[in-house]
mmCIF file of C-alpha atoms in Angstrom:
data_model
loop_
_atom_site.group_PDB
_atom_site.id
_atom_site.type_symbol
_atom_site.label_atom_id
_atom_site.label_comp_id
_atom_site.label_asym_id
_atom_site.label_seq_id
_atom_site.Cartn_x
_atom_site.Cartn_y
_atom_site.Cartn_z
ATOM 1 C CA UNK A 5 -8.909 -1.915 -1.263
ATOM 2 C CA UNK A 6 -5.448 -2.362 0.692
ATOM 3 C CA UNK A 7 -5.686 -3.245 4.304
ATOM 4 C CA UNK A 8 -3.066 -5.277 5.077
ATOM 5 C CA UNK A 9 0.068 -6.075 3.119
ATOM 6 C CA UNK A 10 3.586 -8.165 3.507
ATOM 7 C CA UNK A 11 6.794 -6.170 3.180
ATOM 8 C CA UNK A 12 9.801 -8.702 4.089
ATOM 9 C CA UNK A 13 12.343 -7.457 1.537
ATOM 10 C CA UNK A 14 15.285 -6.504 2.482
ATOM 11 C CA UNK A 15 16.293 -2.939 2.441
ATOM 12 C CA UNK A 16 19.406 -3.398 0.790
ATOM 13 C CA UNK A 17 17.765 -5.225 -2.157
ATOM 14 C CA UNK A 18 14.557 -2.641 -2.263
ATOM 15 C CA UNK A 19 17.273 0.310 -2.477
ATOM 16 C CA UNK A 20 19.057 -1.788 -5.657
ATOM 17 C CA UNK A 21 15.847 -2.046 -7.264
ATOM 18 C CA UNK A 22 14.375 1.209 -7.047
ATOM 19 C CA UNK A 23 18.161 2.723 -7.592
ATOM 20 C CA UNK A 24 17.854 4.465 -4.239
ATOM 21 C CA UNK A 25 20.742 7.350 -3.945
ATOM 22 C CA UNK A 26 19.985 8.546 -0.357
ATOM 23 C CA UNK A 27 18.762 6.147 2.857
ATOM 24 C CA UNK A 28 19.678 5.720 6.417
ATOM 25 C CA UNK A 29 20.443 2.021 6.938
ATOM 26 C CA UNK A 30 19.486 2.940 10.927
ATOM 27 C CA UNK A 31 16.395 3.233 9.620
ATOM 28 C CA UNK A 32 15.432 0.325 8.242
ATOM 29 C CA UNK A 33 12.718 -1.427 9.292
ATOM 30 C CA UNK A 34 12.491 -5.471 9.646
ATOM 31 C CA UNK A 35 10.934 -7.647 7.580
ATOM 32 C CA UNK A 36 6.679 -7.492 8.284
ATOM 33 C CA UNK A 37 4.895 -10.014 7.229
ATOM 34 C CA UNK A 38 1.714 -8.345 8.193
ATOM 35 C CA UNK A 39 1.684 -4.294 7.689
ATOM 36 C CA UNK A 40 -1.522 -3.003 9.486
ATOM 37 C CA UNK A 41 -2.513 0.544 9.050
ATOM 38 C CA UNK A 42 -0.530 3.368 11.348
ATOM 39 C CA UNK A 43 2.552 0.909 10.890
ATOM 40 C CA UNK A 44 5.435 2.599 9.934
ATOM 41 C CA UNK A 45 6.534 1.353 5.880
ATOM 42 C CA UNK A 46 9.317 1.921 3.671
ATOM 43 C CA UNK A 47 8.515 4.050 0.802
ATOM 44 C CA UNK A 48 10.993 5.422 -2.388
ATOM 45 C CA UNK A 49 10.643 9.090 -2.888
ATOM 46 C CA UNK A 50 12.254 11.986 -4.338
ATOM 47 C CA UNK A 51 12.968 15.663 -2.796
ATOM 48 C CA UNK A 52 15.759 17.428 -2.074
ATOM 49 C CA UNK A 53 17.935 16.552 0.800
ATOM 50 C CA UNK A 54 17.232 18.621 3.940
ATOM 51 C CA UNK A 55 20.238 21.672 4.276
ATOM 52 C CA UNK A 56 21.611 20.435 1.363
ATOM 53 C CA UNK A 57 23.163 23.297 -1.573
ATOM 54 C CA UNK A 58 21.176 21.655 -4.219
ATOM 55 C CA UNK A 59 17.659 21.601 -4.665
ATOM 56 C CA UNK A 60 17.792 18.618 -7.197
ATOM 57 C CA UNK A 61 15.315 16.028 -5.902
ATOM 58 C CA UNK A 62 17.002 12.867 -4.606
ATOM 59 C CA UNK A 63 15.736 9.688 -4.896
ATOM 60 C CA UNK A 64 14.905 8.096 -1.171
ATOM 61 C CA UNK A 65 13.868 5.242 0.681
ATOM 62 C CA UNK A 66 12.310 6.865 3.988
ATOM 63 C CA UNK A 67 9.892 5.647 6.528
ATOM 64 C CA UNK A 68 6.254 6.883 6.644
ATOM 65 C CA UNK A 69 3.369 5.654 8.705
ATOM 66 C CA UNK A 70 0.632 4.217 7.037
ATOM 67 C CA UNK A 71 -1.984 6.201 6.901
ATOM 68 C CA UNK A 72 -2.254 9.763 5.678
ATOM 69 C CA UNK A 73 -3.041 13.323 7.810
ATOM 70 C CA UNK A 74 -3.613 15.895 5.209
ATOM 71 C CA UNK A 75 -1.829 19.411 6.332
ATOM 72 C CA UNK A 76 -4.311 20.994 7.469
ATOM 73 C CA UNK A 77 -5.412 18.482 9.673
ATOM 74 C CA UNK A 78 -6.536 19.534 13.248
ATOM 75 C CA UNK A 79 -5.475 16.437 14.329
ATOM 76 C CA UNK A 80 -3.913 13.003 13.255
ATOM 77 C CA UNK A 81 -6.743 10.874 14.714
ATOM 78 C CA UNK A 82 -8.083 9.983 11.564
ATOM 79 C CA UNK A 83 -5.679 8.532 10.175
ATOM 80 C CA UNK A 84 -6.645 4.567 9.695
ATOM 81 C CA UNK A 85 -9.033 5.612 7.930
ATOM 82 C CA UNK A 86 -7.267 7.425 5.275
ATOM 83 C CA UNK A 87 -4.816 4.077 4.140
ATOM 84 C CA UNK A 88 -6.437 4.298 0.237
ATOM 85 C CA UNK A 89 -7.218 6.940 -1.979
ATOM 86 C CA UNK A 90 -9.274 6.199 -4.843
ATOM 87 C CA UNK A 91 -7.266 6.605 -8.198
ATOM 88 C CA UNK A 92 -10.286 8.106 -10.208
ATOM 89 C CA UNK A 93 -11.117 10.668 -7.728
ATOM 90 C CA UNK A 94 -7.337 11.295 -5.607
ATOM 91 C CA UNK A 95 -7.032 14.424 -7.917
ATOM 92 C CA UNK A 96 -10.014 16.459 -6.551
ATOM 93 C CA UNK A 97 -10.296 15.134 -2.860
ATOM 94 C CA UNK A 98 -9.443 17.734 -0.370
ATOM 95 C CA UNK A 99 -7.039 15.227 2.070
ATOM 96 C CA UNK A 100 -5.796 14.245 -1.353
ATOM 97 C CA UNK A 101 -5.004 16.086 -3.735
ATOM 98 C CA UNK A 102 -2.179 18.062 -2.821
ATOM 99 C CA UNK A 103 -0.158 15.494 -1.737
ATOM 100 C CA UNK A 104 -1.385 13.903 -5.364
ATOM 101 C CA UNK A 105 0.098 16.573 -6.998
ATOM 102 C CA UNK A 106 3.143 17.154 -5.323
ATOM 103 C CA UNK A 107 4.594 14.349 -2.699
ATOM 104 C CA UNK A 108 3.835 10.893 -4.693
ATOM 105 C CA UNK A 109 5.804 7.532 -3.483
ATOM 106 C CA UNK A 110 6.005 3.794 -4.344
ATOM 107 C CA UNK A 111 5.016 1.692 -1.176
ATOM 108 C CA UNK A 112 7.305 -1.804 -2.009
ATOM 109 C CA UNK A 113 5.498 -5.167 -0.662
ATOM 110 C CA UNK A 114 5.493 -8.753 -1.244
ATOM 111 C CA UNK A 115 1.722 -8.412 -1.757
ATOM 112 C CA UNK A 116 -1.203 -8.077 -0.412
ATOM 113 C CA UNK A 117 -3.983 -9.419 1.798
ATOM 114 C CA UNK A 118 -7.873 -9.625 1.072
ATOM 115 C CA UNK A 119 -10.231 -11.949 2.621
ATOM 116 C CA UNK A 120 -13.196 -13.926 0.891
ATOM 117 C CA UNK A 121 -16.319 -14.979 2.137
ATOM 118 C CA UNK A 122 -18.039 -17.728 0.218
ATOM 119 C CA UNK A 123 -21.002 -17.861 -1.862
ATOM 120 C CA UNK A 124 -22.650 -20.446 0.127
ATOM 121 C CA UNK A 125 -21.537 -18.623 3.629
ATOM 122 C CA UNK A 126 -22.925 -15.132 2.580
ATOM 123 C CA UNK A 127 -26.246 -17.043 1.402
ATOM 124 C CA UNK A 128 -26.361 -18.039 5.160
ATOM 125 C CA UNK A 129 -25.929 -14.655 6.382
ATOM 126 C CA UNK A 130 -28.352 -13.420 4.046
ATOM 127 C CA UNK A 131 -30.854 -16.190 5.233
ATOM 128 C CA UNK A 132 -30.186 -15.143 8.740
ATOM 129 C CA UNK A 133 -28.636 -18.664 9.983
ATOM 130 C CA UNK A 134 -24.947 -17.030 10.188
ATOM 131 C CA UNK A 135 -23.976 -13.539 11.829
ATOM 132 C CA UNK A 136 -20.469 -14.056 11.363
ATOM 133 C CA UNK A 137 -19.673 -15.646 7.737
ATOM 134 C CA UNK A 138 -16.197 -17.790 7.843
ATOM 135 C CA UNK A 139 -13.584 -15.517 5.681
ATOM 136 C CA UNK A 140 -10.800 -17.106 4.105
ATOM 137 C CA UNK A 141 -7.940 -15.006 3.382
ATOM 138 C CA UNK A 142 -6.127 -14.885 0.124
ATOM 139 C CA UNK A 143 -2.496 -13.453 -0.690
ATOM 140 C CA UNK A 144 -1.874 -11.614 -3.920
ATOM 141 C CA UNK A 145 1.244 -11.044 -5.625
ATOM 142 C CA UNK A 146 3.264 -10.947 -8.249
ATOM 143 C CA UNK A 147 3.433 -14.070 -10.485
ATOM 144 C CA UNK A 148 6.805 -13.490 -11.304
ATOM 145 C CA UNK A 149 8.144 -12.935 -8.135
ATOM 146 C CA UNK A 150 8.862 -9.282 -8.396
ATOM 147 C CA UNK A 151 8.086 -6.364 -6.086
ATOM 148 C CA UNK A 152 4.524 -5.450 -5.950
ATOM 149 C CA UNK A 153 5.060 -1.307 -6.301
ATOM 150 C CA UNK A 154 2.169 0.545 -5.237
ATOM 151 C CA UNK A 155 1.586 3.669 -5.868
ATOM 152 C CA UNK A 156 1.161 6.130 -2.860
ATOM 153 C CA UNK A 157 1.187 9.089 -2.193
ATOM 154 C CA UNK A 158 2.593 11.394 0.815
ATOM 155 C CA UNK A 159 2.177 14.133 3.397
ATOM 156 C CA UNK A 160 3.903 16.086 6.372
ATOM 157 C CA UNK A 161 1.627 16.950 9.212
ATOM 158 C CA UNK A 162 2.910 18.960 12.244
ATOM 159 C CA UNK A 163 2.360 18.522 15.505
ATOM 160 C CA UNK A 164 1.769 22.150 17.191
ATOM 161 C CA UNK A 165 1.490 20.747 20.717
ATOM 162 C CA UNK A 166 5.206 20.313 20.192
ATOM 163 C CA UNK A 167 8.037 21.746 20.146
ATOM 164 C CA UNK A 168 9.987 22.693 16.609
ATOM 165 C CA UNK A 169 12.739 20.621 18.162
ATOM 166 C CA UNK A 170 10.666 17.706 19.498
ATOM 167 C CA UNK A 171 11.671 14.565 17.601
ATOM 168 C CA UNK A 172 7.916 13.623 16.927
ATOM 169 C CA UNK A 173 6.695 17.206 15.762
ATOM 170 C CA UNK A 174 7.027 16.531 12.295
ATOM 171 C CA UNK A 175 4.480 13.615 10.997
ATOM 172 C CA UNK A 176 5.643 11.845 7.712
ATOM 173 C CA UNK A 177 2.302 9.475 6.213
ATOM 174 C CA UNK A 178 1.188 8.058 3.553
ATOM 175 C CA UNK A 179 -1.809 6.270 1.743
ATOM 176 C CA UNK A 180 -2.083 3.486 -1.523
ATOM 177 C CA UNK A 181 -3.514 4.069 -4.100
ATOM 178 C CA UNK A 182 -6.345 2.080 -5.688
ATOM 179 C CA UNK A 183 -8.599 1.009 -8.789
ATOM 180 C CA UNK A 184 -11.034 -1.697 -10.016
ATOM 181 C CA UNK A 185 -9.828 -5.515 -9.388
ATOM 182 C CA UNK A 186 -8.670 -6.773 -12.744
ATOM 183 C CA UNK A 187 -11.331 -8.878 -14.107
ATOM 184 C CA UNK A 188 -9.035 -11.014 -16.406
ATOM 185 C CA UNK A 189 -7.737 -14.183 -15.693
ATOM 186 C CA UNK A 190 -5.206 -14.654 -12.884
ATOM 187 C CA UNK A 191 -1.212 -14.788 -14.016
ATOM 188 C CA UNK A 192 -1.683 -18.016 -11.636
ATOM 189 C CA UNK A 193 -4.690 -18.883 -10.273
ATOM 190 C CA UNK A 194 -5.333 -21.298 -7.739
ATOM 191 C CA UNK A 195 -6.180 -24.674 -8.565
ATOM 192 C CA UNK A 196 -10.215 -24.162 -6.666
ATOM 193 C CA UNK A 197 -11.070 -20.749 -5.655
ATOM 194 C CA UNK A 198 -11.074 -17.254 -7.603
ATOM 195 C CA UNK A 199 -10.237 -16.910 -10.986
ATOM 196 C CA UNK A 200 -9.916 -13.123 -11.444
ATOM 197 C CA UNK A 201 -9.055 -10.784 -8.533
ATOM 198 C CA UNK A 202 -12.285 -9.070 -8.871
ATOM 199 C CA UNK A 203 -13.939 -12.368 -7.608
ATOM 200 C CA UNK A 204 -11.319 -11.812 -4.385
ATOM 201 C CA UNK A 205 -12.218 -8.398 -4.134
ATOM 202 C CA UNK A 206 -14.042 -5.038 -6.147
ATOM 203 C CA UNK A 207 -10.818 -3.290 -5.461
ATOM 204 C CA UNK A 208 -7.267 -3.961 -5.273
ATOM 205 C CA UNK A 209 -3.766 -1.447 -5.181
ATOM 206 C CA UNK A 210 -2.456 -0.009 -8.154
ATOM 207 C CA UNK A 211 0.589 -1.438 -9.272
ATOM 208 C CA UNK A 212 2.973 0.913 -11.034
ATOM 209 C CA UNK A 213 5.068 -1.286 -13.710
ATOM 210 C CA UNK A 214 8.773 -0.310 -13.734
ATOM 211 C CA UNK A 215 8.197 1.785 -16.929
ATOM 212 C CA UNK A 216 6.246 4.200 -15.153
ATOM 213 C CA UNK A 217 8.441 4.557 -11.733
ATOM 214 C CA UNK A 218 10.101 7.759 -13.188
ATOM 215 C CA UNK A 219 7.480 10.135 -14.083
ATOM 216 C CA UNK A 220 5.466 8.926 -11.338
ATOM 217 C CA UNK A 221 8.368 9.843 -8.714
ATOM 218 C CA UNK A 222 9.403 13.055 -10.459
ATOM 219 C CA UNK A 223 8.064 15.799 -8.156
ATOM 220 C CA UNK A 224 8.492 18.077 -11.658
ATOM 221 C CA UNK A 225 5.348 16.760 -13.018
ATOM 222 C CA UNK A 226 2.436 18.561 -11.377
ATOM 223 C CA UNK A 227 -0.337 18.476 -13.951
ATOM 224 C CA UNK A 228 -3.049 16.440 -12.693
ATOM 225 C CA UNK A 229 -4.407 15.723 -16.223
ATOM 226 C CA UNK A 230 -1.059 14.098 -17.045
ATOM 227 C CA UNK A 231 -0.581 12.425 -14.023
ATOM 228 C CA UNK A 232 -3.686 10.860 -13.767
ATOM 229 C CA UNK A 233 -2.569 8.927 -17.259
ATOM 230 C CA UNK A 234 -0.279 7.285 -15.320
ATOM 231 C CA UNK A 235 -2.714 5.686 -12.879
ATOM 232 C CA UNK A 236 -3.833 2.986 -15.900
ATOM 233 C CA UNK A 237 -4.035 -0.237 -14.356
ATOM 234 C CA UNK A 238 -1.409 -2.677 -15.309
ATOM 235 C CA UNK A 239 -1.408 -5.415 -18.295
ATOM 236 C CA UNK A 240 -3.756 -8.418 -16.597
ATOM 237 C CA UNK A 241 -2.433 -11.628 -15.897
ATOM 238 C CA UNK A 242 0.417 -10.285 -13.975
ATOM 239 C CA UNK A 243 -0.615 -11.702 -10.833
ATOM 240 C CA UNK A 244 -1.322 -14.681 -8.477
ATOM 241 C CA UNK A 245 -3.188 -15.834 -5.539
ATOM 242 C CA UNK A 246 -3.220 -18.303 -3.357
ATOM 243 C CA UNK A 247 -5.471 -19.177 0.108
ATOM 244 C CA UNK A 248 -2.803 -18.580 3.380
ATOM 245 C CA UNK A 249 -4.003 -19.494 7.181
ATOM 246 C CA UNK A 250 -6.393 -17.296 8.766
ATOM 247 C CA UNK A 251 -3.888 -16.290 11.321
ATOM 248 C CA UNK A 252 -3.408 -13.559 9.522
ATOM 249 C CA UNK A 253 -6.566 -12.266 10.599
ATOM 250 C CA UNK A 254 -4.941 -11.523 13.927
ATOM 251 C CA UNK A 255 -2.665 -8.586 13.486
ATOM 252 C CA UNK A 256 -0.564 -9.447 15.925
ATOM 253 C CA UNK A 257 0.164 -12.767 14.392
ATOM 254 C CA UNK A 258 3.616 -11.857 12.387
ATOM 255 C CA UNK A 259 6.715 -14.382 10.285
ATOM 256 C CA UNK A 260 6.998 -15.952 6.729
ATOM 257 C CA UNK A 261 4.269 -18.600 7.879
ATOM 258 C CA UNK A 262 1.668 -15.894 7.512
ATOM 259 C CA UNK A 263 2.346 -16.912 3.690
ATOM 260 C CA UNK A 264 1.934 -20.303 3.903
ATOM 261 C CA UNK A 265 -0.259 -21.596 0.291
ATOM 262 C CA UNK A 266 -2.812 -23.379 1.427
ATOM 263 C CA UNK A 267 -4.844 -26.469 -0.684
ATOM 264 C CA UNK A 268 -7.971 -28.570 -0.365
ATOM 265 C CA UNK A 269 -11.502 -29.229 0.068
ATOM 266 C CA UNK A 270 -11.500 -26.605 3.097
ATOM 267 C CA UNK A 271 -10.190 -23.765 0.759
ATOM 268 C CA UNK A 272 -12.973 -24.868 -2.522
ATOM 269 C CA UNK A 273 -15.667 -25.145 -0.550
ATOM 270 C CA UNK A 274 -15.998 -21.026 -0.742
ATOM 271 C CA UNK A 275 -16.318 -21.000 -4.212
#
């Protein structure tokens, strides 16, 4: 799954990357070392521009909060709960699969954030001697650096307790999309811990390799059969992960320390 992530690009580089053509710099959001769900996230896009003559879709860097309200929503209260869609089943969900078919987006982040609980901690909880199993969270990202691009999709939600002029009566959200944790080796792997990242975790976000950016962004393509051959995971041994201070357990805990690698007996001891 994806519950937390670190975004601290800057918006100026994200926009060379993803060759951006349209973004409001008075938009941009600061660097977040610890993106929670309802947070409001970049995301690259592509519609046509609002009023404008052409209806040639645009490619955009906009701001969505995390977590998607389908349409028809009643109401956006359940919205933390709708951060992931399952890739094997986002085309036939109801929340889902319009947005699937229609509004899809690439949510940029440094990586992101699952915790771990240790073999010989979850043998105490099982035993009954620990309620509350020490987790030790690990940071996964891209071993060459790059921009982890997940794949997300979008939807607009109005508010009709508002007015059509109201700033807020128009909801823009989003959720990432994920699959099975790569069972390969690690790109880099720490030197005691996990191996793969399905020893970290059963799921993880799928990562959209730059080949696939295009057709995945092009609101043209609409056929679910062909769009679903784009969710394939990517090659293994792409990634890393490393142990970083459980601080970022605490989401309001926030700054470049968050990713901190940690070493030792303290970190090996889990596994």
């Amino acid at each position: 799954m994806c519950g937390r992530y670190a975004a601290s690009r800057r918006p100026e580089d994200l926009v060379d990357v993803f060759e951006v053509e349209k973004w409001e710099p008075t938009e941009a959001l600061a660097p977040d070392w610890n993106v929670a769900p309802t947070k409001e996230v970049h995301a690259i896009l592509e519609r046509p521009l609002k009023d404008a003559e052409s209806r040639r879709p645009v490619r955009q860097m906009r701001v969505l909060k995390w977590g998607l309200v389908p349409s028809w929503a009643k109401s956006p209260e359940g919205a933390a709960r709708m951060i992931n869609a399952r890739a094997e089943t986002v085309h036939e969900k109801p929340a889902y699969r319009r947005a699937f078919a229609a509004r899809r987006c690439i949510l940029p982040a440094d990586g992101y954030y699952e915790w771990v609980t240790g073999a010989d901690e979850r043998d105490l909880e099982v035993e009954g001697k620990k309620k509350r199993p020490r987790k030790q969270p690990y940071f996964v990202t891209p071993a060459d650096g790059s921009v982890f691009s997940m794949a997300g999709i979008y939807e607009f939600w109005r508010d009709r307790t508002l007015p059509d002029d109201h700033p807020q009566a128009w909801w823009a959200t989003c959720s990432v999309l994920t699959t099975e944790a790569e069972t390969g080796p690690l790109g880099v792997a720490p030197a005691e811990g996990p191996g793969t990242l399905a020893e970290i975790h059963p799921r993880m976000p799928l990562m959209l390799t730059p080949d696939r950016w295009d057709a995945w962004l092009d609101p043209a393509r609409t056929d679910p059969d062909e769009l679903r051959g784009l969710l394939v995971p990517p090659p293994e041994g792409l990634m890393r992960a490393f142990a970083v201070p459980t601080m970022v357990s605490n989401v309001r805990n926030n700054g470049p320390e968050l990713l901190t690698e940690l070493t030792g007996p303290e970190v090996g001891t889990l596994f």
